[in-house]
């Protein structure tokens, strides 16, 4: 019998990876049901997209209302009011006590591309500094800025010129803030004149790279460096935005404003829309027609985004993210005595992660085992990290308490089961943990 996976493999490029073989039939808040009626708790949220839950009634209503009026005119041809009012809202909400302007696009990668174009145009400089472990998308500039070779850069030919990577300060992996700054100093002496650099781009919490928050004080240092050298600071808030970290934007944890902020994912509550907001004079650099796109700021996405911003405020989702995140981290911490593979538990708000080593080495095998055990118990989890040894938790911020508690139980059972499987396998392998020989 031909399965859906057979059909998928025959029809779709293997370059589009898949974390699960669940074919979605319907979804509601933090739950997804597949074609066979199996129910899953969704701790991926479409990779940090449905922060307001699947099909939040107010998002659905906003989309339906817009659908009944018009779906597409292209804002560059026949503009619409809610595009302007969404820009006005983001100009008010994005950190920074200065006049701002906004553009819309469709994906996170496009937001990053536009931020780079705008920064280059304003400064007249080509260079961009990014960080190892960063993820900024799969377009040419996005993948060039990304600091992870497999699977994002390998085989895709020449990267864009004038992009430089600094080691991301990460004490857990032996890189201090001083190391990162020393590398920057060396970069500016050995490789590129800072007067050639338009901007530094940073995720306030690295997403795909492993859920590592920028350490306290480092964002201020970056801000000062940018100011000293006439460079712009670009915050990629594509994954961290919209209450995920316990604040509307993760930069608020640092008390630092970026010159340009990239947004996507959570903004549209499941509709594809992204945005770039920045200093008005910077955003106004490009000539009319230099920015935009046929679908940029699609009316359905714009309508959904207004509803998302209303919901975040009315339902206190930033506070809820903080509360739930504390509970998740406490539950993971309670396992530490029994599970020596846990080397770190971290993350602001409900952008949390647990990192696993076996012996002193990162263990993607153990991590995948946890993910698989969870899936077999009906919980969807994602991994991340340059070494693939991190489980990231991204539930909708609206996840009901009972469903959240159920998921915490599954997480505990899955971590314990992964240990059990590891021990069982170790006995069979004559002392090696399961999969360790693959590393
Ligand atoms: C921080 C960050 N920037 C950019 C992107 C790219 O967004 P998209 O996949 O919508 O192009 C992502 C996606 O995961 C991301 O996490």
Short mmCIF file of C-alpha atoms and ligand atoms in Angstrom, two decimals:
data_model
loop_
_atom_site.label_atom_id
_atom_site.label_comp_id
_atom_site.label_asym_id
_atom_site.label_seq_id
_atom_site.Cartn_x
_atom_site.Cartn_y
_atom_site.Cartn_z
CA UNK A 1 0.00 0.00 0.00
CA UNK A 2 1.31 3.46 -0.88
CA UNK A 3 1.61 5.54 2.30
CA UNK A 4 1.50 9.32 2.54
CA UNK A 5 5.24 9.22 3.24
CA UNK A 6 5.82 7.27 0.01
CA UNK A 7 3.78 9.86 -1.89
CA UNK A 8 5.62 12.70 -0.16
CA UNK A 9 9.01 11.18 -0.95
CA UNK A 10 8.06 10.65 -4.60
CA UNK A 11 6.61 14.13 -5.08
CA UNK A 12 8.64 16.51 -2.92
CA UNK A 13 12.33 17.34 -2.86
CA UNK A 14 14.15 15.73 0.05
CA UNK A 15 15.69 19.17 0.60
CA UNK A 16 12.48 20.04 2.44
CA UNK A 17 13.15 18.23 5.70
CA UNK A 18 10.36 16.87 7.86
CA UNK A 19 10.38 16.49 11.64
CA UNK A 20 7.30 14.26 11.84
CA UNK A 21 5.20 12.08 9.55
CA UNK A 22 1.98 13.49 11.00
CA UNK A 23 -0.37 14.73 8.28
CA UNK A 24 -2.46 17.47 9.86
CA UNK A 25 -6.22 17.28 9.57
CA UNK A 26 -7.25 20.01 12.00
CA UNK A 27 -5.79 22.05 14.83
CA UNK A 28 -7.15 23.99 17.77
CA UNK A 29 -5.07 26.12 20.16
CA UNK A 30 -2.24 23.78 21.29
CA UNK A 31 -3.56 20.54 19.78
CA UNK A 32 -3.35 18.96 16.31
CA UNK A 33 -5.30 15.96 15.02
CA UNK A 34 -4.04 13.86 12.11
CA UNK A 35 -5.99 12.16 9.32
CA UNK A 36 -6.48 9.04 11.45
CA UNK A 37 -7.88 11.03 14.36
CA UNK A 38 -4.74 10.79 16.49
CA UNK A 39 -4.32 13.78 18.79
CA UNK A 40 -1.01 15.56 19.42
CA UNK A 41 -0.02 18.35 21.76
CA UNK A 42 1.87 20.92 19.72
CA UNK A 43 5.02 22.25 21.41
CA UNK A 44 6.39 23.50 18.08
CA UNK A 45 3.64 26.00 17.17
CA UNK A 46 4.65 25.80 13.52
CA UNK A 47 8.16 26.92 14.64
CA UNK A 48 7.14 29.79 16.93
CA UNK A 49 4.37 31.02 14.65
CA UNK A 50 1.05 30.35 16.37
CA UNK A 51 1.99 32.06 19.63
CA UNK A 52 -1.72 32.87 19.93
CA UNK A 53 -2.66 29.22 19.29
CA UNK A 54 -4.02 27.45 16.24
CA UNK A 55 -7.13 29.15 14.93
CA UNK A 56 -7.59 31.65 17.71
CA UNK A 57 -11.26 32.69 17.26
CA UNK A 58 -10.33 36.38 16.99
CA UNK A 59 -7.66 35.69 14.35
CA UNK A 60 -10.10 33.49 12.41
CA UNK A 61 -12.79 36.19 12.59
CA UNK A 62 -10.38 38.91 11.45
CA UNK A 63 -9.32 36.81 8.45
CA UNK A 64 -12.95 35.98 7.58
CA UNK A 65 -13.95 39.64 7.75
CA UNK A 66 -11.05 40.60 5.49
CA UNK A 67 -11.84 37.70 3.13
CA UNK A 68 -15.33 39.09 2.68
CA UNK A 69 -13.95 42.50 1.69
CA UNK A 70 -10.85 41.86 -0.49
CA UNK A 71 -7.86 39.52 -0.47
CA UNK A 72 -5.30 41.22 -2.66
CA UNK A 73 -4.84 44.54 -4.37
CA UNK A 74 -1.05 44.90 -3.87
CA UNK A 75 -0.43 47.77 -1.49
CA UNK A 76 1.89 49.38 -4.06
CA UNK A 77 -1.01 49.61 -6.52
CA UNK A 78 -4.13 50.17 -4.43
CA UNK A 79 -3.23 50.68 -0.75
CA UNK A 80 -5.44 49.85 2.25
CA UNK A 81 -5.93 51.43 5.64
CA UNK A 82 -5.15 48.47 7.90
CA UNK A 83 -1.65 48.17 6.37
CA UNK A 84 -0.98 51.76 7.43
CA UNK A 85 -2.49 51.30 10.91
CA UNK A 86 -0.45 48.10 11.43
CA UNK A 87 2.70 50.06 10.57
CA UNK A 88 1.62 52.77 13.01
CA UNK A 89 1.15 50.13 15.73
CA UNK A 90 4.55 48.52 15.14
CA UNK A 91 6.21 51.94 15.07
CA UNK A 92 4.80 52.51 18.57
CA UNK A 93 5.51 48.99 19.91
CA UNK A 94 9.02 48.20 18.62
CA UNK A 95 11.66 49.31 21.19
CA UNK A 96 13.28 52.69 20.53
CA UNK A 97 12.43 56.16 21.66
CA UNK A 98 12.71 57.68 18.19
CA UNK A 99 10.59 58.21 15.09
CA UNK A 100 10.12 54.94 13.20
CA UNK A 101 8.81 53.66 9.89
CA UNK A 102 7.85 50.16 8.78
CA UNK A 103 7.66 48.01 5.67
CA UNK A 104 5.93 44.65 5.32
CA UNK A 105 7.06 41.51 3.51
CA UNK A 106 5.99 37.87 3.65
CA UNK A 107 8.68 35.71 5.30
CA UNK A 108 11.35 36.10 7.95
CA UNK A 109 14.11 35.71 5.38
CA UNK A 110 12.61 38.54 3.36
CA UNK A 111 12.53 40.74 6.44
CA UNK A 112 16.26 40.05 6.92
CA UNK A 113 17.02 40.70 3.24
CA UNK A 114 15.22 44.03 3.43
CA UNK A 115 16.93 45.02 6.68
CA UNK A 116 20.32 44.46 5.03
CA UNK A 117 19.31 46.40 1.91
CA UNK A 118 18.09 49.31 4.02
CA UNK A 119 21.22 49.30 6.22
CA UNK A 120 23.51 49.27 3.18
CA UNK A 121 21.55 52.04 1.49
CA UNK A 122 21.62 54.27 4.56
CA UNK A 123 25.29 53.82 5.40
CA UNK A 124 26.63 53.44 1.88
CA UNK A 125 28.68 50.51 3.24
CA UNK A 126 28.50 46.86 2.14
CA UNK A 127 29.73 44.84 5.15
CA UNK A 128 27.51 42.94 7.58
CA UNK A 129 28.70 41.23 10.78
CA UNK A 130 26.74 38.21 12.02
CA UNK A 131 27.37 35.45 14.57
CA UNK A 132 28.28 31.80 14.49
CA UNK A 133 25.22 29.68 15.23
CA UNK A 134 22.92 32.38 13.89
CA UNK A 135 19.95 31.56 11.69
CA UNK A 136 18.59 34.26 9.41
CA UNK A 137 16.79 32.34 6.65
CA UNK A 138 17.30 30.36 3.46
CA UNK A 139 17.59 33.10 0.81
CA UNK A 140 21.06 33.99 -0.43
CA UNK A 141 21.74 36.76 2.09
CA UNK A 142 19.83 34.91 4.82
CA UNK A 143 21.90 31.75 4.39
CA UNK A 144 25.13 33.73 4.08
CA UNK A 145 24.39 35.43 7.41
CA UNK A 146 23.46 32.07 8.94
CA UNK A 147 26.26 30.63 11.05
CA UNK A 148 25.58 26.94 10.55
CA UNK A 149 26.93 25.13 7.49
CA UNK A 150 24.85 21.91 7.50
CA UNK A 151 22.26 21.82 6.07
CA UNK A 152 21.85 25.52 5.34
CA UNK A 153 24.97 26.48 3.34
CA UNK A 154 26.72 23.31 2.20
CA UNK A 155 26.50 22.74 -1.54
CA UNK A 156 24.83 26.04 -2.35
CA UNK A 157 27.89 27.63 -3.95
CA UNK A 158 29.40 31.03 -3.33
CA UNK A 159 27.97 32.99 -0.45
CA UNK A 160 27.36 36.76 -0.61
CA UNK A 161 30.48 38.88 -0.23
CA UNK A 162 31.21 41.20 2.71
CA UNK A 163 29.60 39.07 5.41
CA UNK A 164 31.70 38.32 8.51
CA UNK A 165 31.00 35.99 11.40
CA UNK A 166 31.96 36.50 15.03
CA UNK A 167 31.90 33.76 17.65
CA UNK A 168 28.60 34.02 19.56
CA UNK A 169 29.36 34.52 23.27
CA UNK A 170 28.27 31.27 24.88
CA UNK A 171 29.92 30.33 28.18
CA UNK A 172 28.47 26.82 28.04
CA UNK A 173 30.54 26.19 24.91
CA UNK A 174 33.63 28.02 26.13
CA UNK A 175 33.15 31.40 24.42
CA UNK A 176 33.13 34.38 26.77
CA UNK A 177 32.02 37.91 25.93
CA UNK A 178 35.69 38.88 26.04
CA UNK A 179 36.48 36.17 23.46
CA UNK A 180 33.76 37.51 21.14
CA UNK A 181 35.02 41.06 21.51
CA UNK A 182 38.62 40.00 20.95
CA UNK A 183 37.47 38.31 17.73
CA UNK A 184 35.76 41.52 16.66
CA UNK A 185 38.90 43.49 17.36
CA UNK A 186 40.90 41.03 15.29
CA UNK A 187 38.30 41.11 12.50
CA UNK A 188 38.58 44.90 12.27
CA UNK A 189 42.39 44.72 12.27
CA UNK A 190 42.94 41.75 10.00
CA UNK A 191 39.97 41.41 7.67
CA UNK A 192 37.69 44.39 7.25
CA UNK A 193 37.82 48.11 7.92
CA UNK A 194 34.93 48.92 10.29
CA UNK A 195 34.24 51.91 8.02
CA UNK A 196 33.14 49.30 5.43
CA UNK A 197 30.63 47.68 7.79
CA UNK A 198 26.99 48.73 7.54
CA UNK A 199 25.54 46.72 10.40
CA UNK A 200 25.78 44.01 13.02
CA UNK A 201 22.84 41.60 12.96
CA UNK A 202 21.96 39.60 16.06
CA UNK A 203 19.17 37.39 17.39
CA UNK A 204 18.52 38.42 21.03
CA UNK A 205 18.06 34.70 21.69
CA UNK A 206 19.60 32.45 19.04
CA UNK A 207 16.77 30.28 17.72
CA UNK A 208 17.72 27.47 15.39
CA UNK A 209 21.31 27.83 16.70
CA UNK A 210 20.35 26.45 20.11
CA UNK A 211 18.17 28.88 22.12
CA UNK A 212 21.17 30.69 23.59
CA UNK A 213 20.28 34.15 24.92
CA UNK A 214 22.70 36.99 24.27
CA UNK A 215 24.47 37.31 27.64
CA UNK A 216 23.61 40.20 29.88
CA UNK A 217 25.58 43.33 29.01
CA UNK A 218 26.63 42.14 25.55
CA UNK A 219 23.79 43.87 23.74
CA UNK A 220 24.83 47.19 25.34
CA UNK A 221 28.38 46.51 24.14
CA UNK A 222 27.14 45.89 20.60
CA UNK A 223 25.07 49.07 20.74
CA UNK A 224 28.10 51.09 21.83
CA UNK A 225 30.32 49.50 19.17
CA UNK A 226 27.79 50.31 16.45
CA UNK A 227 27.54 53.90 17.64
CA UNK A 228 31.34 54.27 17.78
CA UNK A 229 31.81 52.98 14.24
CA UNK A 230 28.73 54.48 12.57
CA UNK A 231 27.24 51.01 12.06
CA UNK A 232 23.60 50.05 12.53
CA UNK A 233 22.35 47.41 14.97
CA UNK A 234 19.83 45.01 13.41
CA UNK A 235 17.78 42.85 15.80
CA UNK A 236 16.41 39.69 14.21
CA UNK A 237 13.29 39.19 16.33
CA UNK A 238 11.73 36.77 13.84
CA UNK A 239 11.62 33.92 16.38
CA UNK A 240 11.86 35.89 19.64
CA UNK A 241 9.10 38.40 18.90
CA UNK A 242 5.50 38.72 19.96
CA UNK A 243 5.54 37.79 23.65
CA UNK A 244 7.51 34.55 23.19
CA UNK A 245 10.26 35.59 25.63
CA UNK A 246 7.95 37.15 28.23
CA UNK A 247 8.14 40.59 26.64
CA UNK A 248 6.66 41.73 23.34
CA UNK A 249 10.23 41.89 21.97
CA UNK A 250 13.29 40.17 23.43
CA UNK A 251 15.36 43.36 23.06
CA UNK A 252 13.27 44.76 25.92
CA UNK A 253 15.14 42.40 28.28
CA UNK A 254 18.31 44.31 27.43
CA UNK A 255 16.99 47.87 27.56
CA UNK A 256 18.61 48.39 24.16
CA UNK A 257 16.95 49.58 20.96
CA UNK A 258 18.07 48.34 17.56
CA UNK A 259 18.14 50.71 14.60
CA UNK A 260 16.28 48.10 12.54
CA UNK A 261 14.10 45.24 13.84
CA UNK A 262 13.07 42.20 11.76
CA UNK A 263 9.77 40.46 12.59
CA UNK A 264 7.75 37.58 11.13
CA UNK A 265 6.42 34.26 12.52
CA UNK A 266 4.25 35.20 15.56
CA UNK A 267 3.13 38.47 13.93
CA UNK A 268 0.62 36.80 11.62
CA UNK A 269 -0.74 34.12 13.97
CA UNK A 270 -0.36 31.58 11.15
CA UNK A 271 -0.68 33.90 8.14
CA UNK A 272 2.52 34.68 6.23
CA UNK A 273 3.49 38.25 7.00
CA UNK A 274 6.77 39.84 8.08
CA UNK A 275 7.85 43.35 8.92
CA UNK A 276 10.89 45.57 9.22
CA UNK A 277 10.66 48.56 11.54
CA UNK A 278 13.45 51.04 12.06
CA UNK A 279 14.59 54.61 12.48
CA UNK A 280 12.51 56.76 10.11
CA UNK A 281 15.52 58.34 8.43
CA UNK A 282 17.14 54.92 7.89
CA UNK A 283 13.95 53.32 6.55
CA UNK A 284 13.41 56.24 4.15
CA UNK A 285 16.76 55.76 2.40
CA UNK A 286 15.75 53.55 -0.54
CA UNK A 287 14.02 55.16 -3.51
CA UNK A 288 10.31 54.43 -4.16
CA UNK A 289 10.09 50.95 -5.68
CA UNK A 290 13.36 49.80 -4.07
CA UNK A 291 11.39 48.01 -1.35
CA UNK A 292 8.14 46.04 -1.38
CA UNK A 293 6.85 43.05 -3.29
CA UNK A 294 3.67 41.76 -4.91
CA UNK A 295 2.40 40.04 -1.77
CA UNK A 296 4.20 42.21 0.79
CA UNK A 297 1.71 43.02 3.55
CA UNK A 298 -1.05 40.84 2.13
CA UNK A 299 -4.45 42.00 3.48
CA UNK A 300 -5.25 38.67 5.17
CA UNK A 301 -1.89 38.70 6.97
CA UNK A 302 -2.35 42.32 7.98
CA UNK A 303 -5.83 41.62 9.38
CA UNK A 304 -4.53 38.60 11.30
CA UNK A 305 -1.61 40.63 12.70
CA UNK A 306 -3.95 43.27 14.14
CA UNK A 307 -5.90 40.51 15.90
CA UNK A 308 -2.65 38.94 17.20
CA UNK A 309 -1.52 42.24 18.75
CA UNK A 310 -4.96 42.70 20.37
CA UNK A 311 -4.88 39.15 21.79
CA UNK A 312 -1.35 39.46 23.19
CA UNK A 313 -2.44 42.55 25.09
CA UNK A 314 -5.93 41.45 26.15
CA UNK A 315 -4.87 37.97 27.27
CA UNK A 316 -1.63 39.11 28.96
CA UNK A 317 0.41 36.64 26.90
CA UNK A 318 3.81 38.08 27.85
CA UNK A 319 3.09 37.45 31.54
CA UNK A 320 1.65 34.03 30.72
CA UNK A 321 4.80 33.12 28.76
CA UNK A 322 6.90 34.02 31.78
CA UNK A 323 4.70 32.01 34.17
CA UNK A 324 4.54 28.87 32.02
CA UNK A 325 8.24 29.05 31.19
CA UNK A 326 9.13 29.08 34.89
CA UNK A 327 7.03 25.96 35.45
CA UNK A 328 8.60 24.14 32.50
CA UNK A 329 12.12 25.00 33.63
CA UNK A 330 11.33 23.91 37.22
CA UNK A 331 10.00 20.58 35.99
CA UNK A 332 13.13 19.99 33.91
CA UNK A 333 15.32 21.03 36.85
CA UNK A 334 13.58 18.42 39.03
CA UNK A 335 14.96 15.74 36.68
CA UNK A 336 18.57 16.81 36.93
CA UNK A 337 19.56 14.49 39.77
CA UNK A 338 18.32 11.45 37.87
CA UNK A 339 19.38 12.55 34.39
CA UNK A 340 23.06 13.52 34.21
CA UNK A 341 22.68 13.98 30.44
CA UNK A 342 21.00 17.34 31.16
CA UNK A 343 23.76 19.94 30.95
CA UNK A 344 21.67 23.09 30.74
CA UNK A 345 18.11 24.37 31.08
CA UNK A 346 17.53 27.89 29.85
CA UNK A 347 15.54 30.50 28.03
CA UNK A 348 13.46 33.57 28.80
CA UNK A 349 9.66 33.42 28.90
CA UNK A 350 8.37 30.40 27.02
CA UNK A 351 11.36 30.18 24.66
CA UNK A 352 12.95 27.36 26.64
CA UNK A 353 15.47 24.66 25.93
CA UNK A 354 17.19 21.70 27.51
CA UNK A 355 20.62 20.61 26.32
CA UNK A 356 21.93 17.04 26.50
CA UNK A 357 25.45 15.63 26.62
CA UNK A 358 26.50 12.04 27.00
CA UNK A 359 29.79 11.95 28.80
CA UNK A 360 31.28 15.33 27.99
CA UNK A 361 30.02 15.30 24.39
CA UNK A 362 26.90 16.85 22.84
CA UNK A 363 24.50 13.99 22.11
CA UNK A 364 22.14 14.47 19.17
CA UNK A 365 21.28 10.77 19.58
CA UNK A 366 19.99 11.15 23.13
CA UNK A 367 18.20 14.37 22.13
CA UNK A 368 16.47 12.70 19.20
CA UNK A 369 15.50 9.80 21.41
CA UNK A 370 13.74 12.24 23.77
CA UNK A 371 11.96 13.82 20.80
CA UNK A 372 10.86 10.42 19.47
CA UNK A 373 9.70 9.21 22.89
CA UNK A 374 7.64 12.39 23.23
CA UNK A 375 6.12 11.95 19.77
CA UNK A 376 5.16 8.36 20.56
CA UNK A 377 3.32 9.75 23.61
CA UNK A 378 1.55 12.42 21.52
CA UNK A 379 3.77 15.48 22.08
CA UNK A 380 5.44 17.31 19.19
CA UNK A 381 8.90 18.67 20.10
CA UNK A 382 11.65 20.25 18.01
CA UNK A 383 15.41 19.98 18.32
CA UNK A 384 17.95 22.69 17.50
CA UNK A 385 21.56 23.69 18.07
CA UNK A 386 24.74 23.55 16.03
CA UNK A 387 25.33 20.09 17.56
CA UNK A 388 21.65 19.06 17.38
CA UNK A 389 21.67 18.32 21.11
CA UNK A 390 19.01 20.78 22.24
CA UNK A 391 15.26 20.29 22.61
CA UNK A 392 13.44 23.59 22.17
CA UNK A 393 10.01 24.16 23.63
CA UNK A 394 7.71 26.46 21.68
CA UNK A 395 4.12 25.86 22.76
CA UNK A 396 1.44 28.38 21.89
CA UNK A 397 1.38 30.94 24.70
CA UNK A 398 -2.36 30.28 24.94
CA UNK A 399 -1.91 26.56 25.75
CA UNK A 400 -4.59 25.65 28.34
CA UNK A 401 -3.25 24.76 31.80
CA UNK A 402 -4.51 21.18 31.64
CA UNK A 403 -2.84 20.57 28.28
CA UNK A 404 0.37 22.20 29.51
CA UNK A 405 0.40 19.94 32.61
CA UNK A 406 -0.19 16.89 30.43
CA UNK A 407 2.76 17.91 28.23
CA UNK A 408 5.03 18.40 31.25
CA UNK A 409 4.24 14.83 32.29
CA UNK A 410 5.07 13.56 28.80
CA UNK A 411 8.35 15.48 28.77
CA UNK A 412 9.39 13.92 32.07
CA UNK A 413 8.39 10.42 30.92
CA UNK A 414 10.19 10.88 27.60
CA UNK A 415 13.46 12.04 29.16
CA UNK A 416 13.37 9.12 31.59
CA UNK A 417 12.50 6.70 28.77
CA UNK A 418 15.40 7.99 26.66
CA UNK A 419 17.71 7.19 29.59
CA UNK A 420 16.23 3.74 29.91
CA UNK A 421 16.65 3.12 26.18
CA UNK A 422 20.21 4.42 26.36
CA UNK A 423 21.09 2.09 29.25
CA UNK A 424 19.46 -0.89 27.56
CA UNK A 425 21.31 -0.18 24.32
CA UNK A 426 24.56 0.46 26.21
CA UNK A 427 24.43 -3.04 27.65
CA UNK A 428 23.93 -4.45 24.14
CA UNK A 429 26.71 -2.31 22.69
CA UNK A 430 29.15 -3.27 25.40
CA UNK A 431 29.19 0.02 27.25
CA UNK A 432 28.48 2.65 24.61
CA UNK A 433 25.36 4.80 24.87
CA UNK A 434 22.83 4.29 22.08
CA UNK A 435 23.95 6.02 18.93
CA UNK A 436 27.10 7.46 20.51
CA UNK A 437 29.19 5.60 17.96
CA UNK A 438 27.50 7.60 15.19
CA UNK A 439 28.70 10.93 16.52
C1 LIG B 1 15.75 34.29 13.76
C2 LIG B 1 15.19 33.91 12.42
N1 LIG B 1 15.39 34.72 11.37
C3 LIG B 1 14.91 34.42 10.15
C4 LIG B 1 14.19 33.27 9.94
C5 LIG B 1 13.66 32.96 8.56
O1 LIG B 1 12.27 33.04 8.56
P1 LIG B 1 11.43 32.34 7.37
O2 LIG B 1 11.57 30.89 7.55
O3 LIG B 1 10.03 32.85 7.59
O4 LIG B 1 12.02 32.84 6.10
C6 LIG B 1 13.94 32.40 11.00
C7 LIG B 1 13.20 31.15 10.79
O5 LIG B 1 13.24 30.22 11.55
C8 LIG B 1 14.46 32.72 12.28
O6 LIG B 1 14.27 31.91 13.33
#
